[in-house]
Short mmCIF file of C-alpha atoms in Angstrom, two decimals:
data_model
loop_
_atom_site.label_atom_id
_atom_site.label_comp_id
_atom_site.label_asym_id
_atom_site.label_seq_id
_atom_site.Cartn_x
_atom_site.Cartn_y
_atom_site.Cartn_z
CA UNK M 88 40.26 134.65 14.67
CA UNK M 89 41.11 138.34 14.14
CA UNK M 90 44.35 137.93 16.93
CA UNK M 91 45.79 135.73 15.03
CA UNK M 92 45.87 137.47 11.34
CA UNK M 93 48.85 138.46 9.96
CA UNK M 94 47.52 142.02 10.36
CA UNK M 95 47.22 142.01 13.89
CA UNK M 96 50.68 140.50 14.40
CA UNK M 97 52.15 143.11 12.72
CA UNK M 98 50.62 145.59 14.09
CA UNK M 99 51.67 144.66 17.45
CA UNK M 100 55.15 143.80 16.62
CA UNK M 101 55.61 147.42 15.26
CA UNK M 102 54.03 148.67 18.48
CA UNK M 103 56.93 147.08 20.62
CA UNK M 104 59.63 147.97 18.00
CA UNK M 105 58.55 151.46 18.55
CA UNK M 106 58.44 151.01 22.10
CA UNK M 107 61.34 149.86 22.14
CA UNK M 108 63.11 152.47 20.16
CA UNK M 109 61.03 155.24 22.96
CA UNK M 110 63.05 153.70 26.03
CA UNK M 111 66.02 153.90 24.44
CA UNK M 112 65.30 157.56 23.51
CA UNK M 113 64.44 158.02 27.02
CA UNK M 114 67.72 157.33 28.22
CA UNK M 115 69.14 160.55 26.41
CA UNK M 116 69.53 162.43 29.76
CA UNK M 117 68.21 166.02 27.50
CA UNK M 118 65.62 164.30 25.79
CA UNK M 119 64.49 162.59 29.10
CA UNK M 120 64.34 166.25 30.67
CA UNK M 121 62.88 168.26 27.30
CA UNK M 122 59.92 165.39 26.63
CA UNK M 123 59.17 164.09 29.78
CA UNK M 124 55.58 164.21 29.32
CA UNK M 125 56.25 163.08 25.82
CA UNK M 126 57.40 159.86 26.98
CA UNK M 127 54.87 159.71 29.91
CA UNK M 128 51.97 160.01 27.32
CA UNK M 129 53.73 157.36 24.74
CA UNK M 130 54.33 154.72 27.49
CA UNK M 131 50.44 154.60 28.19
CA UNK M 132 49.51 154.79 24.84
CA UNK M 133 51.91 151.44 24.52
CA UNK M 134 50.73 150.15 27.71
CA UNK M 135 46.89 150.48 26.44
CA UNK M 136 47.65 148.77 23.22
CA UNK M 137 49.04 146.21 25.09
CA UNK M 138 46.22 145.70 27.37
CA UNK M 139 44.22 145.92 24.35
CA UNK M 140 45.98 143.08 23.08
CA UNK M 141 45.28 141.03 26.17
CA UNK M 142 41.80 141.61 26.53
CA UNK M 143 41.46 140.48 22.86
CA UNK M 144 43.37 137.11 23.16
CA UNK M 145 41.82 136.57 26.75
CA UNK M 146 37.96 136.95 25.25
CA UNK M 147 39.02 134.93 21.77
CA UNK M 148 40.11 131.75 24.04
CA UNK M 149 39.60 132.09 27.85
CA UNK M 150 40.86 128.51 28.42
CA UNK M 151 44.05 128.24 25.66
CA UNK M 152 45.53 131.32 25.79
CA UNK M 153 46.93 130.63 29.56
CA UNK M 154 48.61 127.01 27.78
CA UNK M 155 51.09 128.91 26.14
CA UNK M 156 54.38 129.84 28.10
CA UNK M 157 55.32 133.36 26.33
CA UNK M 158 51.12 134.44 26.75
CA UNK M 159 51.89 134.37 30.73
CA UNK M 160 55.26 135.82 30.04
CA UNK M 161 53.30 138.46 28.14
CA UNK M 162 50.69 139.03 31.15
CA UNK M 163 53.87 139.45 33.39
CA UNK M 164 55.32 142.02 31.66
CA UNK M 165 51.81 143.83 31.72
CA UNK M 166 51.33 143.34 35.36
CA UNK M 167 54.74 144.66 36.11
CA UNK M 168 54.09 147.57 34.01
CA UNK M 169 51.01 148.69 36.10
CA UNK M 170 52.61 148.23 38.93
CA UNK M 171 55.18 150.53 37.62
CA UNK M 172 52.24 153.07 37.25
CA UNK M 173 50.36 152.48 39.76
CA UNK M 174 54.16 153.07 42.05
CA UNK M 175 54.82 156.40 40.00
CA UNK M 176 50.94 157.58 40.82
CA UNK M 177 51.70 157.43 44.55
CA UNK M 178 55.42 158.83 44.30
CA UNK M 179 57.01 156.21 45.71
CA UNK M 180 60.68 156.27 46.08
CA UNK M 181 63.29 155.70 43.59
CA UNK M 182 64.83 152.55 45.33
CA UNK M 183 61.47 151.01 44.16
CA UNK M 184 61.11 152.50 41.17
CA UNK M 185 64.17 152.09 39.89
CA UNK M 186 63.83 148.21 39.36
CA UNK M 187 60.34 148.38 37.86
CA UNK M 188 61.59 151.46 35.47
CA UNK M 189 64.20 149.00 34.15
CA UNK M 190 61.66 145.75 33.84
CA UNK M 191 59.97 147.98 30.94
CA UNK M 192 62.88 146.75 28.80
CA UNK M 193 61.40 143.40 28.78
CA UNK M 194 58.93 144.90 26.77
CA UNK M 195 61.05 144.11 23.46
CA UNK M 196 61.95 140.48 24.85
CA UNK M 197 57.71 140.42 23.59
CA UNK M 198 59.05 139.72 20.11
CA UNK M 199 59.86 136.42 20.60
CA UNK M 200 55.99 135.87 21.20
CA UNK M 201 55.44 136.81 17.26
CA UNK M 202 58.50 135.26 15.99
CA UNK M 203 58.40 131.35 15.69
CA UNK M 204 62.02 131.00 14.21
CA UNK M 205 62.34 132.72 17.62
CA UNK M 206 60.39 130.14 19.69
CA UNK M 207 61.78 127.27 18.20
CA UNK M 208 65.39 128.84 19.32
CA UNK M 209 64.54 129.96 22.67
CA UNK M 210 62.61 126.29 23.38
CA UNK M 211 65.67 124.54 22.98
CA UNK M 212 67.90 126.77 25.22
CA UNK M 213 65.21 125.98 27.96
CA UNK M 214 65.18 122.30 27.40
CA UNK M 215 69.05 122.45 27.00
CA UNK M 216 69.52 124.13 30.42
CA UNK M 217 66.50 122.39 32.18
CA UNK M 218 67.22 118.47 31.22
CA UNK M 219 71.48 118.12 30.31
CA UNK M 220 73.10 121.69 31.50
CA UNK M 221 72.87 120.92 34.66
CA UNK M 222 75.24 117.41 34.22
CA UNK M 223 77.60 119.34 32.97
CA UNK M 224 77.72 121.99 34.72
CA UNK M 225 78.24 119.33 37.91
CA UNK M 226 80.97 117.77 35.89
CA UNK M 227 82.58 120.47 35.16
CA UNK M 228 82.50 122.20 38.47
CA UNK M 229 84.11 118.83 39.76
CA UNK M 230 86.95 118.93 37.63
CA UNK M 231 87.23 123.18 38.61
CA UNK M 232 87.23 121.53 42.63
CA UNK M 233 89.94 118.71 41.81
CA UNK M 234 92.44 121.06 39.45
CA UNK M 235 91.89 123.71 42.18
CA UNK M 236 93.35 121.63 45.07
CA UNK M 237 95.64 120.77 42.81
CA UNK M 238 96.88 124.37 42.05
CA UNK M 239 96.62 125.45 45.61
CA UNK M 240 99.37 122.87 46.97
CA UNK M 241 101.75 123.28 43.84
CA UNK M 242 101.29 127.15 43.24
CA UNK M 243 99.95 128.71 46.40
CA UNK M 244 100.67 126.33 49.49
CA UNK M 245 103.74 127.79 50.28
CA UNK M 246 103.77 131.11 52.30
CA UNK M 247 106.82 133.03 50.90
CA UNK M 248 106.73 131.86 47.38
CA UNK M 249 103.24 131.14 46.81
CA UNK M 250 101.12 133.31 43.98
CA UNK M 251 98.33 134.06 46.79
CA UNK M 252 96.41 136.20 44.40
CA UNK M 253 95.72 133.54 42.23
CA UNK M 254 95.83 130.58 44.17
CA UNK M 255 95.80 131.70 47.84
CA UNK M 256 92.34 130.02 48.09
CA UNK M 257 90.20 127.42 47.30
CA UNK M 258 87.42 130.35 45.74
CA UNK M 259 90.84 132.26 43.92
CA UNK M 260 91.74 128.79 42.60
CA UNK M 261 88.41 128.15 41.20
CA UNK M 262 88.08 131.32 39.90
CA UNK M 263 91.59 131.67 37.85
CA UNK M 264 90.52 128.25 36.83
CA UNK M 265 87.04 129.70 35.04
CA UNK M 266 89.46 131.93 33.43
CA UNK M 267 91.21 128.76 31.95
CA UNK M 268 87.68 127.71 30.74
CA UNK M 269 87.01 130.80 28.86
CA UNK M 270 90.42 130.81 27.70
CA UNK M 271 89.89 134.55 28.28
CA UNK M 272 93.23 136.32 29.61
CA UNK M 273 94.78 133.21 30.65
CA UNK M 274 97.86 134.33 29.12
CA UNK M 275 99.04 137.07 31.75
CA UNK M 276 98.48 134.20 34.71
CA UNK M 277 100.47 131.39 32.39
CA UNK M 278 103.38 133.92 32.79
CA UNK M 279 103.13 133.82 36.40
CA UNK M 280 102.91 130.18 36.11
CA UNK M 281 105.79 129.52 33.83
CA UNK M 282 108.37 129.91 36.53
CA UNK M 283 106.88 127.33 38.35
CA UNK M 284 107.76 123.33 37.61
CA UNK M 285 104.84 121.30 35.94
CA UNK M 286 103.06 124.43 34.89
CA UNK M 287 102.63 124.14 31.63
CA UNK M 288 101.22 120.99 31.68
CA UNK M 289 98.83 121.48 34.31
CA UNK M 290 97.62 124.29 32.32
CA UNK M 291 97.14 122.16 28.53
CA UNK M 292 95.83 119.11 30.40
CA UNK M 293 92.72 121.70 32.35
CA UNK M 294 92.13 123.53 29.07
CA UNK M 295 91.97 120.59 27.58
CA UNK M 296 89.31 119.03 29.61
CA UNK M 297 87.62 121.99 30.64
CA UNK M 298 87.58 123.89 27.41
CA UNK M 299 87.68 121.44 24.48
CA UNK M 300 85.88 118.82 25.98
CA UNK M 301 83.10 120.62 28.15
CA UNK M 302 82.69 123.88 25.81
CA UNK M 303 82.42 121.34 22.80
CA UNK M 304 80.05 119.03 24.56
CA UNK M 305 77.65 121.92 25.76
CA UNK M 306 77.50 123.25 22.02
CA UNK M 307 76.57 119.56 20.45
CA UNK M 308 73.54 119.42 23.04
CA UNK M 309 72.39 122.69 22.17
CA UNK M 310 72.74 121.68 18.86
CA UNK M 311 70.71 118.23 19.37
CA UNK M 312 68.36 119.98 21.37
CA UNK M 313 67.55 122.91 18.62
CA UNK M 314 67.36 119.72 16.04
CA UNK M 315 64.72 118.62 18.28
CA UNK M 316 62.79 121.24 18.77
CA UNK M 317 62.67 122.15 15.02
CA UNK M 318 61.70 118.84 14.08
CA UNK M 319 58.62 119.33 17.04
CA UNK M 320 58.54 122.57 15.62
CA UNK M 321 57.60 121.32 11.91
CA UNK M 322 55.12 118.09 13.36
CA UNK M 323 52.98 120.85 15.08
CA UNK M 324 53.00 123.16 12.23
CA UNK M 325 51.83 119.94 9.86
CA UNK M 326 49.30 119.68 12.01
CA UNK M 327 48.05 123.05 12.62
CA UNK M 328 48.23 123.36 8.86
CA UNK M 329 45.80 119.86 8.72
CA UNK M 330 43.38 120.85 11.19
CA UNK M 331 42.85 123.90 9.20
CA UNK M 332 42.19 122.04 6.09
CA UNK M 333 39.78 120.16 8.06
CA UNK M 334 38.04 123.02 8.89
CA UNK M 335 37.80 124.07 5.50
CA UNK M 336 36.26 120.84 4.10
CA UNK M 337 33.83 120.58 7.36
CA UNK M 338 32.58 123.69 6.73
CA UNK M 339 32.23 123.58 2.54
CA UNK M 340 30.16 119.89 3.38
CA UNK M 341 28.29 121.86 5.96
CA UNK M 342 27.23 124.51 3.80
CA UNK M 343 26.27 121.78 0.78
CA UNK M 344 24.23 119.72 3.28
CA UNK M 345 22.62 122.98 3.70
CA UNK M 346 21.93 123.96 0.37
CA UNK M 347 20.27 120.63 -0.32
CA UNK M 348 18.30 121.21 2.85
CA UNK M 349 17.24 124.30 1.80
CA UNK M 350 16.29 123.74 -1.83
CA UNK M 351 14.28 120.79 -0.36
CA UNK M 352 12.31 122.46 1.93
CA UNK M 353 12.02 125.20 -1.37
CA UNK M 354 10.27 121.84 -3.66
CA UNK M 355 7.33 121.82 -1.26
CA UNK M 356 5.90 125.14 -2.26
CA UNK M 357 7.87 125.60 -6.10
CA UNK M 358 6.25 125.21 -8.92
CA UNK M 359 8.56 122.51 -10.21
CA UNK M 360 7.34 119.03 -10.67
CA UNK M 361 10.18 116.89 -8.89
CA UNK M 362 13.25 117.27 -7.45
CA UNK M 363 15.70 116.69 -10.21
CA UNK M 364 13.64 119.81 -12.22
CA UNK M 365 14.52 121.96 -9.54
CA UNK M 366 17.82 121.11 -9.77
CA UNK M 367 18.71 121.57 -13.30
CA UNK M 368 17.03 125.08 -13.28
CA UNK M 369 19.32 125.55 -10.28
CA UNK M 370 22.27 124.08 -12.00
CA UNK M 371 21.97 126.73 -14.94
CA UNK M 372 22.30 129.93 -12.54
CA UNK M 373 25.17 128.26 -10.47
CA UNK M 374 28.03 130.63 -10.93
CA UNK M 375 32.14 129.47 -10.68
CA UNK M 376 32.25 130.24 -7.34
CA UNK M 377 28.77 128.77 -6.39
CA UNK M 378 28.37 125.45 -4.02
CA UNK M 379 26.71 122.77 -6.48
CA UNK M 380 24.89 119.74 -5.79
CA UNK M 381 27.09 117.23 -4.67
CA UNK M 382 24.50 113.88 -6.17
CA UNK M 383 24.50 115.39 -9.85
CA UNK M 384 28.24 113.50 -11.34
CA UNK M 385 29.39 117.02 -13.53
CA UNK M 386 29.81 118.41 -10.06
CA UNK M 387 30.05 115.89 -7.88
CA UNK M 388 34.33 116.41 -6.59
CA UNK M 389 34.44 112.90 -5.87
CA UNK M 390 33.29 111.67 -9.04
CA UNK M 391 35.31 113.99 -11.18
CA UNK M 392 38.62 112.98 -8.93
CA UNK M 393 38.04 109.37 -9.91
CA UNK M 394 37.22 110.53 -13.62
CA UNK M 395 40.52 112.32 -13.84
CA UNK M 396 42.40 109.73 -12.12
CA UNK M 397 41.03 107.12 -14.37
CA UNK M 398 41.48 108.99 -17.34
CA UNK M 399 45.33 109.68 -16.33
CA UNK M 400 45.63 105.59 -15.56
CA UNK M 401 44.50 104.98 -19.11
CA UNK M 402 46.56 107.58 -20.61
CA UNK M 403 49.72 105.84 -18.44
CA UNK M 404 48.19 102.22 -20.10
CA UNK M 405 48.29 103.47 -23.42
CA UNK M 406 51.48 104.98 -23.27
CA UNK M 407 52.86 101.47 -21.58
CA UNK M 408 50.97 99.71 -24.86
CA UNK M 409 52.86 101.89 -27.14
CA UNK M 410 56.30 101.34 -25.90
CA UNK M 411 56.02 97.58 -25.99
CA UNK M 412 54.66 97.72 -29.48
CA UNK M 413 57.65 99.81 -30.51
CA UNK M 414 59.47 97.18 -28.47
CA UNK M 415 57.66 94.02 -30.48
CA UNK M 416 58.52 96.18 -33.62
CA UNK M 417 62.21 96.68 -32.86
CA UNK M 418 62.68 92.87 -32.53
CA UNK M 419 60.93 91.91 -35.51
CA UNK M 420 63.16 94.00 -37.35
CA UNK M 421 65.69 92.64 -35.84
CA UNK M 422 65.08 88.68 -36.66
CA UNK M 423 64.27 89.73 -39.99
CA UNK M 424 67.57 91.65 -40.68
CA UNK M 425 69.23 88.51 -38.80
CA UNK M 426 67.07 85.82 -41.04
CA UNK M 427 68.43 87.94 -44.18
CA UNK M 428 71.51 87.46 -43.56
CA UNK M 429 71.76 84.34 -42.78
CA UNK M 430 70.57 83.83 -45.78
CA UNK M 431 72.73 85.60 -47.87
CA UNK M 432 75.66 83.77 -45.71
CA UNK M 433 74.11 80.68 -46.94
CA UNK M 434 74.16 81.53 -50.93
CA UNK M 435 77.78 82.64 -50.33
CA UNK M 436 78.94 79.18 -48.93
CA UNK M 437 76.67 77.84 -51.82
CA UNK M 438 78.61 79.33 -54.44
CA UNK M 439 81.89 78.72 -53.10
CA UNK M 440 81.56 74.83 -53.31
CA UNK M 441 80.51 75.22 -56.94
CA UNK M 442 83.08 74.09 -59.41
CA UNK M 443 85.19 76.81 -61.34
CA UNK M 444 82.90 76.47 -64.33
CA UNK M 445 80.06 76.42 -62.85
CA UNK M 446 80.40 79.70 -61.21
CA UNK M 447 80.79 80.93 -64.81
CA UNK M 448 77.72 79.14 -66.24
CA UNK M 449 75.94 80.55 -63.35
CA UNK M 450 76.66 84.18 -64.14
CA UNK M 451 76.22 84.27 -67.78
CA UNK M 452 72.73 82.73 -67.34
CA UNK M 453 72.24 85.66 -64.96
CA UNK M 454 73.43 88.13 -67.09
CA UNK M 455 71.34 86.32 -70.42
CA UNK M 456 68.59 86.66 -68.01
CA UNK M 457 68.75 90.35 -67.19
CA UNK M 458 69.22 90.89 -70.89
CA UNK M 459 65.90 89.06 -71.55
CA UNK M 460 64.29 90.67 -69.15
#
């Protein structure tokens, strides 16, 4: 489908990288005065493309193109964005406008529709906040309630000496405690604290919990839950990637079956004789890139895939025959080397139980015997 090229991506993604870069022109207060129309002419050429873009996805698949979450989250954006117009056609006040003006930077959140690295990121958050945030969130806003009782009797119960602006309150409490979490200016309040007895270690047993622990814990699931949604992320993909293929090979079978159908209703009125004539004259015009005759064996795919796979077993069996020959070799060489000297072992121990003058017999009818010879 054309929507889904490469081309077509692109071309949209550089429409809302542009837009993008015109709103935030537009918010340079003289070049929001000086090019007013500018920008009112740009923001419907954007808003036509975009539109474009629907109508084109909408007509390609009427039915799937509402299954995906960021294709409604596109139509949103687009709905809010006439509305916009439609507001600014009948001068409507600002209080009105305002809000809609400032949904049109939701435009650029559209790049996460072309980006899958994106998707796969933005998935997980959503799954992360939707299925185990929400435990931990209720755990940790327990242990905010408990340590904020806590606080308010030992730091702020007491009327003349109690640090009321930090823990006056159950909602000051809880709040001075988020600071704890965030272990963002905690510092300044822990001086405060200091003068106070069992301070300090109300302060390193909250962090602690609530930052260690709970921080810690919310980053592994995210973690688990990106894990999760790249592995998903990679199945679909595989498949995708195997339907496609599918396709392919449907179609290239199709268009054989075809062929054959063709050239068979052709043999009824040819001049050729039989079948198998027609098919050799066809067989000499067939060009590389040509769909053959999938019953002849030099063309059939199957056939040839068995040929080369039986020609690679037998080149694997002959190699296999060779190595145990060299093998068989090796150890003949082996026993005979061993059998020779054995044997010379053997004429050694031979001539050493020989008598003294024997031994010398022995060699001078050697030596009269290389002389002779």
């Amino acid at each position: 489908m054309a929507w889904k090229s490469s081309v077509f991506n692109g071309f949209i993604m550089v429409v809302i990288v542009l837009n993008s870069l015109v709103i935030g022109f537009e918010t340079v207060e003289e070049w929001k005065v000086a090019y007013k129309n500018v920008f009112k002419a740009l923001d419907e050429l954007f808003l036509a493309i975009y539109t474009m873009e629907f109508v084109m996805k909408l007509y390609a698949e009427p039915r799937g193109y509402w299954k995906s979450s960021y294709n409604r989250f596109d139509v949103s954006i687009l709905a809010l964005s006439y509305v916009q117009v439609i507001m600014d056609e009948l001068n409507v006040g600002d209080k009105i406008l305002t809000p809609l003006r400032l949904l049109r930077a939701a435009r650029t959140l559209r790049t996460i529709s072309f980006i899958e690295g994106l998707q796969v990121l933005v998935t997980a958050l959503i799954d992360t906040i939707r299925n185990s945030v929400l435990n931990v969130v209720i755990l940790l806003s327990m242990l905010m309630a408990f340590f904020a009782v806590v606080g308010y009797y030992i730091f702020g119960y007491e009327e003349e000496t109690g640090d009321k602006e930090n823990w006056g309150t159950l909602s000051t409490a809880m709040l001075t405690l988020f600071t704890f979490v965030t272990v963002d200016g905690w510092t300044e309040i822990q001086k405060d604290l200091d003068k106070r007895p069992y301070s300090q270690w109300f302060t390193i047993i909250f962090i602690f919990l609530g930052h260690f622990i709970f921080t810690n814990l919310f980053i592994g699931i995210i973690i688990m839950n990106i894990h999760e949604a790249t592995e998903k992320f990679i199945a679909q993909q595989k498949q995708e990637h195997e339907a496609i293929l599918q396709m392919k090979k449907d179609f290239l079978f199709q268009r054989q079956r075809d062929d054959v159908k063709e050239m068979l209703e052709k043999q009824k009125n040819s001049q050729y004789a039989n079948f198998e004539e027609m098919t050799r004259s066809f067989q000499q015009t067939l060009r590389h890139d040509d769909y053959v005759i999938m019953s002849d064996p030099c063309s059939n795919l199957t056939w040839i895939e068995a040929f080369l796979t039986t020609t690679d077993h037998l080149d694997l069996y002959t190699y296999r025959c060779q190595q145990i020959q060299f093998q068989i070799a090796n150890v003949l060489a082996d026993m005979a080397e061993m059998k020779l000297k054995e044997k010379e072992q053997e004429a050694a121990l031979q001539a050493s139980a020989l008598p003294r003058g024997m031994q010398l017999f022995m060699r001078a009818k050697a030596a009269m015997t290389k002389k002779t010879a």
